[in-house]
């Protein structure tokens, strides 16, 4: 018996990194997974896993979200993963960078929750998980100004939804990873003027001496998606190998 038998789980950013690892872990535990992303080619790689269906979805597009919400009448778990990391201080962050990040990281979650919460309320049962970060209200991190601002907003959104709908059978939590070894992290390292030094710097700030793996975050995702966490709501789940200690 799987820990997620009978559950329908919809997630964004499923094509790579944490979203992909979570989609695979959810399916292994018996869930029916709908993995969405803007990257159609990479999404197709998920077809090898029984239990995973894929769908192209740009989470910044309200019309696309609403079409999907009309098609899916039972989503037990909504996992909002999509997010973008802008590098820089407040002075490096142009208005366009600010708007792009807040739109993709925060407004997308607002749109997704507004689209899928009503059907959860109608069933008096629903579980929303949002991807935040320890780079947020938890920890000040250099060169992560708008990113941290957006991730702090996600903690606020999470607690607000949890508080507003707890009596209607809805729970809402967020996940706050430290540094996770994912394709986009590798790209960010490669984009630095000295990638070798950038990798060393990333590793130097890890108290465990290594980065977190996407699969380790996926274990936490399975717990939050399952009924094992039925009494957990409104929390920020830190998984950072002690970085924020
Ligand atoms: N990797 C880390 O160190 C780390 C740490 C803390 C939090 N996070 C958060 O975890 C989440 C996933 O990060 P990751 O590093 O695992 O993934 P990633 O950055 O490697 O992949 C992101 C995925 O999002 C998709 N995407 C981009 N724009 C989209 C859009 N408009 N609509 C739908 N999908 C879109 C991309 O195609 C890609 O598949 C993000 O919210 C990120 O901020 C990551």
Short mmCIF file of C-alpha atoms and ligand atoms in Angstrom, two decimals:
data_model
loop_
_atom_site.label_atom_id
_atom_site.label_comp_id
_atom_site.label_asym_id
_atom_site.label_seq_id
_atom_site.Cartn_x
_atom_site.Cartn_y
_atom_site.Cartn_z
CA UNK A 1 0.00 0.00 0.00
CA UNK A 2 1.31 3.44 -0.93
CA UNK A 3 1.32 6.41 1.44
CA UNK A 4 -0.55 8.47 -1.17
CA UNK A 5 -2.97 5.89 -2.56
CA UNK A 6 -6.11 7.49 -3.99
CA UNK A 7 -4.78 11.04 -3.95
CA UNK A 8 -4.73 13.30 -6.99
CA UNK A 9 -1.76 15.67 -6.84
CA UNK A 10 -1.29 18.64 -9.14
CA UNK A 11 2.10 20.34 -9.21
CA UNK A 12 3.87 23.08 -11.12
CA UNK A 13 7.51 23.11 -12.30
CA UNK A 14 7.49 19.32 -12.56
CA UNK A 15 9.95 19.06 -15.46
CA UNK A 16 13.14 19.29 -13.42
CA UNK A 17 14.67 19.76 -9.99
CA UNK A 18 12.54 19.50 -6.86
CA UNK A 19 9.23 19.40 -8.78
CA UNK A 20 10.36 16.45 -10.87
CA UNK A 21 11.75 14.56 -7.85
CA UNK A 22 8.48 15.18 -5.98
CA UNK A 23 6.36 14.01 -8.94
CA UNK A 24 8.31 10.73 -9.09
CA UNK A 25 8.14 10.24 -5.30
CA UNK A 26 4.38 10.96 -5.23
CA UNK A 27 3.73 8.44 -8.00
CA UNK A 28 5.86 5.78 -6.26
CA UNK A 29 3.61 6.21 -3.22
CA UNK A 30 0.48 5.55 -5.27
CA UNK A 31 -0.71 9.07 -6.13
CA UNK A 32 -2.22 10.06 -9.44
CA UNK A 33 0.10 12.90 -10.41
CA UNK A 34 -0.48 15.72 -12.87
CA UNK A 35 2.93 17.29 -13.43
CA UNK A 36 2.87 20.65 -15.20
CA UNK A 37 5.59 22.92 -16.53
CA UNK A 38 6.34 25.25 -19.43
CA UNK A 39 9.03 22.87 -20.70
CA UNK A 40 7.11 20.32 -22.78
CA UNK A 41 10.17 18.30 -23.87
CA UNK A 42 11.42 17.75 -20.36
CA UNK A 43 7.94 16.96 -19.12
CA UNK A 44 7.80 14.06 -21.59
CA UNK A 45 10.64 12.34 -19.69
CA UNK A 46 8.12 11.76 -16.90
CA UNK A 47 5.96 9.50 -19.06
CA UNK A 48 8.22 6.58 -18.13
CA UNK A 49 6.71 6.64 -14.64
CA UNK A 50 3.32 4.98 -14.16
CA UNK A 51 0.90 7.29 -12.42
CA UNK A 52 2.27 10.55 -13.85
CA UNK A 53 0.35 12.55 -16.45
CA UNK A 54 1.84 15.74 -17.80
CA UNK A 55 0.43 19.01 -18.99
CA UNK A 56 2.00 22.20 -20.32
CA UNK A 57 1.06 25.04 -17.99
CA UNK A 58 2.53 28.50 -17.58
CA UNK A 59 1.61 29.43 -14.02
CA UNK A 60 1.78 33.14 -14.80
CA UNK A 61 -1.14 32.76 -17.22
CA UNK A 62 -4.51 33.04 -15.52
CA UNK A 63 -6.45 31.78 -18.56
CA UNK A 64 -4.38 28.58 -18.76
CA UNK A 65 -4.85 27.95 -15.03
CA UNK A 66 -8.62 28.46 -15.27
CA UNK A 67 -8.93 26.05 -18.22
CA UNK A 68 -7.07 23.39 -16.23
CA UNK A 69 -9.17 24.00 -13.11
CA UNK A 70 -12.33 23.39 -15.15
CA UNK A 71 -10.92 20.09 -16.43
CA UNK A 72 -9.78 18.74 -13.06
CA UNK A 73 -12.70 18.38 -10.68
CA UNK A 74 -10.77 16.54 -7.94
CA UNK A 75 -7.38 17.77 -6.84
CA UNK A 76 -6.52 16.58 -3.33
CA UNK A 77 -3.10 18.19 -3.15
CA UNK A 78 -1.97 21.34 -4.93
CA UNK A 79 1.82 21.75 -4.86
CA UNK A 80 3.00 25.16 -6.09
CA UNK A 81 6.67 24.76 -6.98
CA UNK A 82 7.52 27.19 -9.78
CA UNK A 83 9.97 29.92 -8.87
CA UNK A 84 12.87 31.94 -10.23
CA UNK A 85 16.10 33.10 -8.54
CA UNK A 86 17.23 36.64 -9.32
CA UNK A 87 20.85 37.34 -8.28
CA UNK A 88 21.58 40.72 -6.72
CA UNK A 89 20.95 43.35 -4.06
CA UNK A 90 18.09 45.85 -4.10
CA UNK A 91 20.33 48.15 -6.18
CA UNK A 92 20.90 45.45 -8.81
CA UNK A 93 17.20 44.70 -9.10
CA UNK A 94 15.55 46.68 -11.89
CA UNK A 95 11.78 47.14 -11.86
CA UNK A 96 11.45 44.52 -14.58
CA UNK A 97 13.38 41.99 -12.45
CA UNK A 98 11.20 42.82 -9.46
CA UNK A 99 7.95 42.42 -11.40
CA UNK A 100 9.08 39.23 -13.15
CA UNK A 101 10.07 37.56 -9.87
CA UNK A 102 7.01 38.61 -7.89
CA UNK A 103 4.78 37.56 -10.78
CA UNK A 104 6.31 34.09 -11.20
CA UNK A 105 7.08 33.33 -7.56
CA UNK A 106 4.08 34.81 -5.74
CA UNK A 107 1.26 35.90 -8.05
CA UNK A 108 1.28 32.45 -9.70
CA UNK A 109 0.53 30.83 -6.33
CA UNK A 110 -2.27 33.32 -5.69
CA UNK A 111 -3.76 32.42 -9.10
CA UNK A 112 -3.40 28.67 -8.58
CA UNK A 113 -4.91 28.75 -5.10
CA UNK A 114 -7.84 30.87 -6.25
CA UNK A 115 -8.48 28.43 -9.10
CA UNK A 116 -8.30 25.18 -7.11
CA UNK A 117 -9.38 26.10 -3.58
CA UNK A 118 -13.12 26.39 -4.39
CA UNK A 119 -13.40 22.71 -5.39
CA UNK A 120 -11.46 21.73 -2.24
CA UNK A 121 -13.89 23.77 -0.14
CA UNK A 122 -16.82 22.08 -1.86
CA UNK A 123 -15.39 18.70 -0.77
CA UNK A 124 -14.40 20.10 2.66
CA UNK A 125 -10.96 18.64 2.08
CA UNK A 126 -7.81 20.00 0.52
CA UNK A 127 -4.08 20.26 0.98
CA UNK A 128 -1.93 23.07 -0.44
CA UNK A 129 1.86 23.06 -0.34
CA UNK A 130 3.86 26.10 -1.44
CA UNK A 131 7.56 26.24 -2.24
CA UNK A 132 9.30 28.95 -0.24
CA UNK A 133 12.96 29.05 0.85
CA UNK A 134 15.05 29.80 3.93
CA UNK A 135 16.15 32.85 1.90
CA UNK A 136 13.02 34.70 3.02
CA UNK A 137 11.87 36.01 6.40
CA UNK A 138 13.88 33.12 7.91
CA UNK A 139 17.38 34.14 6.87
CA UNK A 140 18.99 37.17 5.26
CA UNK A 141 21.03 35.94 2.29
CA UNK A 142 23.32 38.17 0.23
CA UNK A 143 22.36 38.90 -3.38
CA UNK A 144 18.87 37.45 -3.03
CA UNK A 145 16.86 40.66 -2.52
CA UNK A 146 13.75 40.18 -4.65
CA UNK A 147 13.95 36.39 -4.39
CA UNK A 148 13.92 36.54 -0.56
CA UNK A 149 11.14 39.13 -0.65
CA UNK A 150 9.04 36.81 -2.82
CA UNK A 151 9.75 33.77 -0.66
CA UNK A 152 8.83 35.70 2.52
CA UNK A 153 5.56 36.65 0.84
CA UNK A 154 4.90 32.95 0.22
CA UNK A 155 5.23 32.26 3.95
CA UNK A 156 2.63 34.98 4.58
CA UNK A 157 0.35 33.61 1.89
CA UNK A 158 0.67 30.11 3.36
CA UNK A 159 -0.21 31.17 6.90
CA UNK A 160 -3.07 33.31 5.68
CA UNK A 161 -4.67 30.50 3.66
CA UNK A 162 -4.11 28.05 6.53
CA UNK A 163 -5.78 30.42 9.02
CA UNK A 164 -8.71 31.35 6.78
CA UNK A 165 -9.76 27.82 5.81
CA UNK A 166 -8.66 25.54 8.64
CA UNK A 167 -12.26 25.03 9.77
CA UNK A 168 -13.30 23.99 6.26
CA UNK A 169 -10.91 21.04 6.04
CA UNK A 170 -8.12 22.81 4.21
CA UNK A 171 -4.51 22.80 5.26
CA UNK A 172 -1.64 24.78 3.80
CA UNK A 173 2.09 24.51 4.49
CA UNK A 174 5.25 25.70 2.83
CA UNK A 175 8.66 24.18 2.34
CA UNK A 176 11.82 26.21 2.98
CA UNK A 177 14.89 24.51 1.54
CA UNK A 178 18.46 25.74 1.84
CA UNK A 179 20.68 24.99 -1.16
CA UNK A 180 19.41 22.14 -3.29
CA UNK A 181 21.47 20.60 -6.09
CA UNK A 182 19.17 21.12 -9.08
CA UNK A 183 19.73 22.00 -12.77
CA UNK A 184 18.97 25.68 -12.19
CA UNK A 185 21.43 25.87 -9.29
CA UNK A 186 24.11 24.37 -11.56
CA UNK A 187 23.21 26.96 -14.23
CA UNK A 188 23.49 29.77 -11.69
CA UNK A 189 26.92 28.50 -10.67
CA UNK A 190 28.04 28.30 -14.31
CA UNK A 191 26.79 31.85 -14.92
CA UNK A 192 29.11 33.28 -12.25
CA UNK A 193 32.39 34.89 -13.45
CA UNK A 194 34.34 32.10 -11.71
CA UNK A 195 32.13 28.97 -11.58
CA UNK A 196 34.71 26.87 -9.70
CA UNK A 197 34.93 29.47 -6.93
CA UNK A 198 31.13 29.89 -6.95
CA UNK A 199 30.69 26.15 -6.33
CA UNK A 200 33.25 26.31 -3.50
CA UNK A 201 31.36 29.27 -1.99
CA UNK A 202 28.05 27.42 -2.16
CA UNK A 203 29.62 24.39 -0.46
CA UNK A 204 31.44 26.51 2.14
CA UNK A 205 28.13 27.83 3.48
CA UNK A 206 26.75 24.29 3.97
CA UNK A 207 27.24 23.20 7.57
CA UNK A 208 26.79 19.60 6.40
CA UNK A 209 29.56 20.02 3.82
CA UNK A 210 27.17 19.15 1.00
CA UNK A 211 24.09 20.43 -0.72
CA UNK A 212 20.62 18.98 -0.23
CA UNK A 213 19.36 16.66 -2.97
CA UNK A 214 16.03 17.14 -4.72
CA UNK A 215 15.10 13.62 -3.56
CA UNK A 216 15.61 14.63 0.10
CA UNK A 217 13.17 17.51 -0.38
CA UNK A 218 10.80 15.08 -2.12
CA UNK A 219 10.67 12.92 1.05
CA UNK A 220 9.36 15.96 2.94
CA UNK A 221 6.89 16.65 0.11
CA UNK A 222 5.50 13.11 0.43
CA UNK A 223 5.03 13.57 4.18
CA UNK A 224 3.21 16.90 3.69
CA UNK A 225 1.05 15.48 0.89
CA UNK A 226 0.08 12.42 2.92
CA UNK A 227 -2.36 12.01 5.77
CA UNK A 228 0.63 11.38 8.06
CA UNK A 229 0.81 15.19 8.31
CA UNK A 230 -2.94 15.62 8.87
CA UNK A 231 -2.35 17.76 11.97
CA UNK A 232 0.29 19.98 10.30
CA UNK A 233 -0.92 23.29 8.90
CA UNK A 234 0.31 26.85 8.59
CA UNK A 235 3.93 25.83 9.00
CA UNK A 236 7.16 26.60 7.22
CA UNK A 237 9.07 23.33 6.97
CA UNK A 238 12.78 24.09 6.98
CA UNK A 239 15.05 21.62 5.17
CA UNK A 240 18.43 23.30 4.99
CA UNK A 241 20.99 21.08 6.72
CA UNK A 242 21.25 23.63 9.52
CA UNK A 243 22.13 26.59 7.26
CA UNK A 244 19.71 28.90 9.07
CA UNK A 245 20.82 27.82 12.55
N1 LIG B 1 17.38 24.73 -5.90
C1 LIG B 1 17.47 25.35 -4.73
O1 LIG B 1 18.55 25.50 -4.15
C2 LIG B 1 16.20 25.89 -4.08
C3 LIG B 1 16.27 26.30 -2.74
C4 LIG B 1 15.13 26.81 -2.13
C5 LIG B 1 13.94 26.90 -2.85
N2 LIG B 1 13.92 26.50 -4.15
C6 LIG B 1 12.66 26.65 -4.87
O2 LIG B 1 12.22 25.42 -5.36
C7 LIG B 1 11.49 25.63 -6.57
C8 LIG B 1 12.05 24.73 -7.65
O3 LIG B 1 13.42 25.02 -7.82
P1 LIG B 1 14.40 23.97 -8.51
O4 LIG B 1 15.77 24.53 -8.35
O5 LIG B 1 14.09 22.61 -8.02
O6 LIG B 1 13.89 23.98 -10.00
P2 LIG B 1 14.53 24.58 -11.31
O7 LIG B 1 14.73 26.05 -11.13
O8 LIG B 1 15.71 23.74 -11.71
O9 LIG B 1 13.35 24.34 -12.32
C9 LIG B 1 12.27 25.23 -12.35
C10 LIG B 1 11.22 24.68 -13.29
O10 LIG B 1 10.20 25.68 -13.36
C11 LIG B 1 9.76 25.74 -14.68
N3 LIG B 1 9.15 27.05 -14.94
C12 LIG B 1 9.76 28.23 -15.15
N4 LIG B 1 8.86 29.19 -15.40
C13 LIG B 1 7.64 28.61 -15.34
C14 LIG B 1 6.31 29.09 -15.52
N5 LIG B 1 6.05 30.36 -15.82
N6 LIG B 1 5.28 28.20 -15.38
C15 LIG B 1 5.54 26.90 -15.09
N7 LIG B 1 6.77 26.38 -14.91
C16 LIG B 1 7.81 27.24 -15.04
C17 LIG B 1 11.01 25.51 -15.52
O11 LIG B 1 10.71 25.10 -16.83
C18 LIG B 1 11.72 24.42 -14.71
O12 LIG B 1 11.34 23.13 -15.12
C19 LIG B 1 11.57 27.12 -6.88
O13 LIG B 1 10.41 27.77 -6.39
C20 LIG B 1 12.79 27.54 -6.10
O14 LIG B 1 12.76 28.91 -5.75
C21 LIG B 1 15.00 25.98 -4.78
#
